[in-house]
Coordinates of C-alpha atoms in Angstrom, one line a residue:
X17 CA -9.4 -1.7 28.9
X18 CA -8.4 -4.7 27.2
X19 CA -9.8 -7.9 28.3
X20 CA -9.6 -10.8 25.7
X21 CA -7.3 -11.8 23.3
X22 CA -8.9 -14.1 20.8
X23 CA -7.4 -16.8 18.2
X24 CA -10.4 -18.0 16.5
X25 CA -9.8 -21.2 14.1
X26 CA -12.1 -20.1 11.0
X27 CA -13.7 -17.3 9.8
X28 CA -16.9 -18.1 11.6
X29 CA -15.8 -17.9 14.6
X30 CA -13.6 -14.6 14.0
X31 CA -16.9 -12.9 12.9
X32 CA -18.9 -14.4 15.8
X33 CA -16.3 -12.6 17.5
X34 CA -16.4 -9.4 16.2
X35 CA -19.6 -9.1 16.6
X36 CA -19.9 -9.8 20.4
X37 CA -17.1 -7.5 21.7
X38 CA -18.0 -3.9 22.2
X39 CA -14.9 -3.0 20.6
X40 CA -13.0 -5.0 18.8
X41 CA -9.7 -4.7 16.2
X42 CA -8.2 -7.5 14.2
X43 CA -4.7 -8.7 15.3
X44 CA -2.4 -9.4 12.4
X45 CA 1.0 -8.8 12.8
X46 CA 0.5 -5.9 15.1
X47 CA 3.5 -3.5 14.0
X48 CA 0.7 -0.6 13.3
X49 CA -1.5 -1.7 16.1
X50 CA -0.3 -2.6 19.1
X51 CA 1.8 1.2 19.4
X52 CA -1.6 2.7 19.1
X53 CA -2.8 0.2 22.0
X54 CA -0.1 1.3 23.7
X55 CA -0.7 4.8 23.4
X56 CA -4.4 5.0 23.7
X57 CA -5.1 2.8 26.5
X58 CA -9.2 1.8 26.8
X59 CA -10.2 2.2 22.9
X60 CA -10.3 -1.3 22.3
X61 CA -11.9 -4.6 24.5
X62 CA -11.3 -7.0 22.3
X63 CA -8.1 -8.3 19.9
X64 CA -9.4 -10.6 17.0
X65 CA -6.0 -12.6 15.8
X66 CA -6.0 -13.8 12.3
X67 CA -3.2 -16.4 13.5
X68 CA -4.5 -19.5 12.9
X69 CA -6.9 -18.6 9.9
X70 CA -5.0 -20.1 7.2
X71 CA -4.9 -16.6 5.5
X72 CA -1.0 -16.5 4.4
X73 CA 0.7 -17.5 1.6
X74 CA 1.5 -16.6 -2.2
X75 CA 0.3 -18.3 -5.5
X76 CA 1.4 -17.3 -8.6
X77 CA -0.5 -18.8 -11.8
X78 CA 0.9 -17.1 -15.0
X79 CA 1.5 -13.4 -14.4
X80 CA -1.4 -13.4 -12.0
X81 CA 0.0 -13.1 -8.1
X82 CA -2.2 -14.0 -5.3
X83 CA -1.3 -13.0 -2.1
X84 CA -2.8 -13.7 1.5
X85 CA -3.5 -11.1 3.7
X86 CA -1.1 -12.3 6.7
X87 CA 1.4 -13.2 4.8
X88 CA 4.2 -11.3 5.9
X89 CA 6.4 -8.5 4.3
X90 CA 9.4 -10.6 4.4
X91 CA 8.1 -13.4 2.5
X92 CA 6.9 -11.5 0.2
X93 CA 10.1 -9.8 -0.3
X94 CA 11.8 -13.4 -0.6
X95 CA 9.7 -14.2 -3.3
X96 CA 11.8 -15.0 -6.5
X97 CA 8.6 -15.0 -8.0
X98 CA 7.8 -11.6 -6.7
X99 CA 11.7 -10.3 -7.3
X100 CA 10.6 -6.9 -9.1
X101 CA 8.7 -5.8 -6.4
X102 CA 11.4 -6.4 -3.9
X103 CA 12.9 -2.9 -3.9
X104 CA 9.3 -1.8 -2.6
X105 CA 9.1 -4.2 0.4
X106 CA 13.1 -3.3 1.0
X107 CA 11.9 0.3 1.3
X108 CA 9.2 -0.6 4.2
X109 CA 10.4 -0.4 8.1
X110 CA 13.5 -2.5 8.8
X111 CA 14.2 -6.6 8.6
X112 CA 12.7 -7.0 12.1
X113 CA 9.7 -5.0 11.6
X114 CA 9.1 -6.9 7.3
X115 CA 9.5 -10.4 9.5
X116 CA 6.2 -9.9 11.4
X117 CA 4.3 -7.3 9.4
X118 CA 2.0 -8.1 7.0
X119 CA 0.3 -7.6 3.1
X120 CA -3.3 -7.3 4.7
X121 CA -1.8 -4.9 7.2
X122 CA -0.3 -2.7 5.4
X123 CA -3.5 -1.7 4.0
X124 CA -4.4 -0.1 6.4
X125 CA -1.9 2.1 7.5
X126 CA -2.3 5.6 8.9
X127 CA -1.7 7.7 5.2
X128 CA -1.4 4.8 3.2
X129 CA 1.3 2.0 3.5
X130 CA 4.1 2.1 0.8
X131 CA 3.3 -1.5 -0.4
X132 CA -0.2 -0.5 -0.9
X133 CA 0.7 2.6 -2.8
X134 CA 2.7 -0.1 -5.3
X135 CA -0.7 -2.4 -5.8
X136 CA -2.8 0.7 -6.2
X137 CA -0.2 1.2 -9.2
X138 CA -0.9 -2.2 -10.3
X139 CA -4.8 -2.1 -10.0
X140 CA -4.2 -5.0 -7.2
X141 CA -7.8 -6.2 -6.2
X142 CA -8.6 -7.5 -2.2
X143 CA -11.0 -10.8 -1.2
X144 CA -13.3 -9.2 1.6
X145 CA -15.0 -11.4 3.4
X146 CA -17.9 -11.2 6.1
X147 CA -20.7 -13.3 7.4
X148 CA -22.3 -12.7 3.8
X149 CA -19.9 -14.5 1.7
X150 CA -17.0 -13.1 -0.3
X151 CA -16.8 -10.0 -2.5
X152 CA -13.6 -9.0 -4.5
X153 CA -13.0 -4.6 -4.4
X154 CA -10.0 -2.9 -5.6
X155 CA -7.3 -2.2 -3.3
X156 CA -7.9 1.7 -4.2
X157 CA -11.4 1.1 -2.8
X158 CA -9.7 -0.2 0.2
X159 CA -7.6 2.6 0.8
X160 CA -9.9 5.1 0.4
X161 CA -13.0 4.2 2.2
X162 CA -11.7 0.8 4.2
X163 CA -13.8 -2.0 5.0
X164 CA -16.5 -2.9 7.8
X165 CA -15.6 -3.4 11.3
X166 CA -17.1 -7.3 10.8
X167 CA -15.2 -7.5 7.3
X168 CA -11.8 -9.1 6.6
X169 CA -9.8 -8.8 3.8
X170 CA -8.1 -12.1 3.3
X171 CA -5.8 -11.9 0.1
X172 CA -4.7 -9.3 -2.4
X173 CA -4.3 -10.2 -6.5
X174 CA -2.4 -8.4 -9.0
X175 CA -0.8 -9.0 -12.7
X176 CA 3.1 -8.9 -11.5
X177 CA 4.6 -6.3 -14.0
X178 CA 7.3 -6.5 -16.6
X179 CA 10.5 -5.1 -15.2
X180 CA 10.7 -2.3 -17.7
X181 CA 6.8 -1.4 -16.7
X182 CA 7.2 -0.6 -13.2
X183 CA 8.8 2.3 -11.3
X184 CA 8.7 2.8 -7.5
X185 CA 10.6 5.1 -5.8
X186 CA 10.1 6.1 -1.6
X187 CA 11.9 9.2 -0.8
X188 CA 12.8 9.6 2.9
X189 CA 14.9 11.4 6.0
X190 CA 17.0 8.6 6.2
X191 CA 18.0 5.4 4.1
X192 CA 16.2 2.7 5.7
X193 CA 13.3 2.3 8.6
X194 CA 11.8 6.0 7.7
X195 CA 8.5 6.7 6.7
X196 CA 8.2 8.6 3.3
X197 CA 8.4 12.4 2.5
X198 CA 6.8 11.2 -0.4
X199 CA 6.3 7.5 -2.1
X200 CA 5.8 6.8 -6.2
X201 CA 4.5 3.7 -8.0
X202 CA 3.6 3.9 -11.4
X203 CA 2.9 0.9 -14.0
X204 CA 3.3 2.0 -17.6
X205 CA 3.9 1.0 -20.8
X206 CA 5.2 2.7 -24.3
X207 CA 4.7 1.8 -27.4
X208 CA 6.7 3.0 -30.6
X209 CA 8.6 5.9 -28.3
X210 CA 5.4 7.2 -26.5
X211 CA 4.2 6.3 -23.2
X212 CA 0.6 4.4 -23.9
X213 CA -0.4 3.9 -20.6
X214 CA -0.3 4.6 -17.3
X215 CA -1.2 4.2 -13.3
X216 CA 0.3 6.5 -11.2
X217 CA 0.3 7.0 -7.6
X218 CA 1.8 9.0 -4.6
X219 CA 1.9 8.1 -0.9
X220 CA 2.6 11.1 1.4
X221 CA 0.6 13.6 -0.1
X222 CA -2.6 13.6 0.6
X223 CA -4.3 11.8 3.7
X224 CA -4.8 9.0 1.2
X225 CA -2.8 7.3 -1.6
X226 CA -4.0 8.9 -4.5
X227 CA -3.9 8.3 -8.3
X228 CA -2.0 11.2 -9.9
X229 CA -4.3 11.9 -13.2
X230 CA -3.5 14.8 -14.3
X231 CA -0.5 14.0 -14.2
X232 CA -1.1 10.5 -16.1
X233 CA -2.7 12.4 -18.6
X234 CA 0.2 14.8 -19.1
X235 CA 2.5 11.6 -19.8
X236 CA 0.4 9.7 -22.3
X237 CA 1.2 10.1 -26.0
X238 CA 5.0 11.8 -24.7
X239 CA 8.4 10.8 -24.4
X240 CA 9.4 8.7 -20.9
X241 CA 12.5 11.5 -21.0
X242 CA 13.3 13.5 -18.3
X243 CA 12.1 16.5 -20.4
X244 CA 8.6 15.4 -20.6
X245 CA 8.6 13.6 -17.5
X246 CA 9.5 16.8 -15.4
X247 CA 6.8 19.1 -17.6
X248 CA 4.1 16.7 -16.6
X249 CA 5.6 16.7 -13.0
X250 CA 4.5 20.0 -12.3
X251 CA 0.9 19.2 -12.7
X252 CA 0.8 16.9 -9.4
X253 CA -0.9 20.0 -7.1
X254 CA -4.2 18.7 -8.9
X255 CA -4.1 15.5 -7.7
X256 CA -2.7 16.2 -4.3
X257 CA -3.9 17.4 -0.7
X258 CA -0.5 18.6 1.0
X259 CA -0.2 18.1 4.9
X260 CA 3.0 18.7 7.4
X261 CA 3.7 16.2 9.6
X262 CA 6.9 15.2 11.6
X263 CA 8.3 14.2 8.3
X264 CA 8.1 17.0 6.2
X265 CA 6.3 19.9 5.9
X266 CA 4.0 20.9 2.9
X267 CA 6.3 23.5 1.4
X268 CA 8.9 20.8 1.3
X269 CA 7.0 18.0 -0.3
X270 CA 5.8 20.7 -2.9
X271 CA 9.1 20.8 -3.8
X272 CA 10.3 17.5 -3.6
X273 CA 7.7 15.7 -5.3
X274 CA 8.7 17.0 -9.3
X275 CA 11.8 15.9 -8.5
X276 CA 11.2 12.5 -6.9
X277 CA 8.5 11.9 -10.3
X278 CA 11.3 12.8 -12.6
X279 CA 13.4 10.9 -10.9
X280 CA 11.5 7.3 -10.8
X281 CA 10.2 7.6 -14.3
X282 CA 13.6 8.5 -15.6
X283 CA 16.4 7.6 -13.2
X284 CA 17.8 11.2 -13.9

């Protein structure tokens, strides 16, 4: 049952508070949380909101982006700053849902959220912090293996990418408010015709976000033409643990995934 709703004013407090409940989940903007509340009555005692923590906001210093963890989709999106990015928080939920989620929350979402797929693509690092101090992880690390129940991840830094670097594409059932069949981010660069290097990563295929290497490794040293593009495509089964959900079913996204790759590196 859930008894207390607490808005601690510092980070002190909000671990003291972790600490004493017997189970306890940070409140943020609640768009992932609050339907599992609601559909699993008595997990949790305690809601921890990060409301008056001082944790939103975006800084920009050079190419370097810092972002805090409740800031919320929307203003992220708003960002001129942030403008080539905006096509991956366009692609997340609807306008209602983007004014009220959050950067930190989306971290955490069942499968992997679609803006966390894009700063896995970017090598995006998170600021934990916890009674101990601070310690900095990569958002990959994040994803993969979270963080402690007393932990909170209060920002998330990346280098903002040159337009012509970065590629995103989020393939779903319908054109907006859908969660993805399948999700792509990749950060890459070419040099004298060849791609150079690259990070890229697919939501929607594995229970986790995961870094396509083999497929990386196809790219490097080719053309970015739909040619090449498509023959290092068909390498993603390495990298990938396919599930069916309500979305899609495995045969499906084995299917659509080539396609989709071939499609955000090349447009074609």
């Amino acid at each position: 049952m859930l008894d207390n709703v607490l808005v601690p004013s510092d980070l002190k407090a909000a671990f003291d508070a972790l600490a004493s409940s017997r189970s306890s989940a940070l409140l943020s903007g609640g768009t992932l949380l609050m339907p599992e509340i609601n559909t699993k009555a008595g997990v949790l005692d305690t809601l921890v909101s990060l409301r008056k923590l001082s944790l939103s906001g975006i800084t920009v210093g050079g190419c370097r982006a810092t972002i805090g963890a409740t800031t919320t989709l929307d203003a992220f999106g708003r960002d001129p700053r942030l403008a080539v990015l905006s096509n991956v928080i366009e692609s997340i939920a609807s306008p209602p849902i983007r004014n009220v989620a959050t950067v930190g929350g989306n971290l955490f979402a069942a499968n992997g959220g679609d803006l966390a797929v894009a700063l896995m693509a970017l090598d995006a690092e998170a600021e934990v912090a916890s009674e101990n101090g601070m310690r900095r992880t990569s958002v990959a690390e994040i994803v993969r293996k979270g963080i402690g129940h007393e932990e909170i991840a209060t920002n998330v830094a990346f280098d903002i990418p040159e337009r012509n670097s970065w590629f995103f594409t989020k393939a779903m059932r319908r054109t907006s408010n859908s969660a993805a069949i399948v999700t792509i981010a990749a950060h890459l660069t070419v040099e004298d015709g060849l791609v150079s290097t690259v990070n890229l990563v697919l939501g929607g295929v594995a229970p986790r976000p995961v870094r396509a290497l083999t497929v990386e490794k196809a790219l490097i040293g080719k053309p970015l033409d739909a040619e090449h593009v498509t023959a290092a495509a068909a390498a993603f089964e390495e990298d990938t643990e396919l599930y069916s959900d309500a979305i899609a079913s495995a045969w499906y996204r084995a299917r659509v995934i080539p396609v989709h790759i071939r499609r955000a590196l090349t447009g074609a």
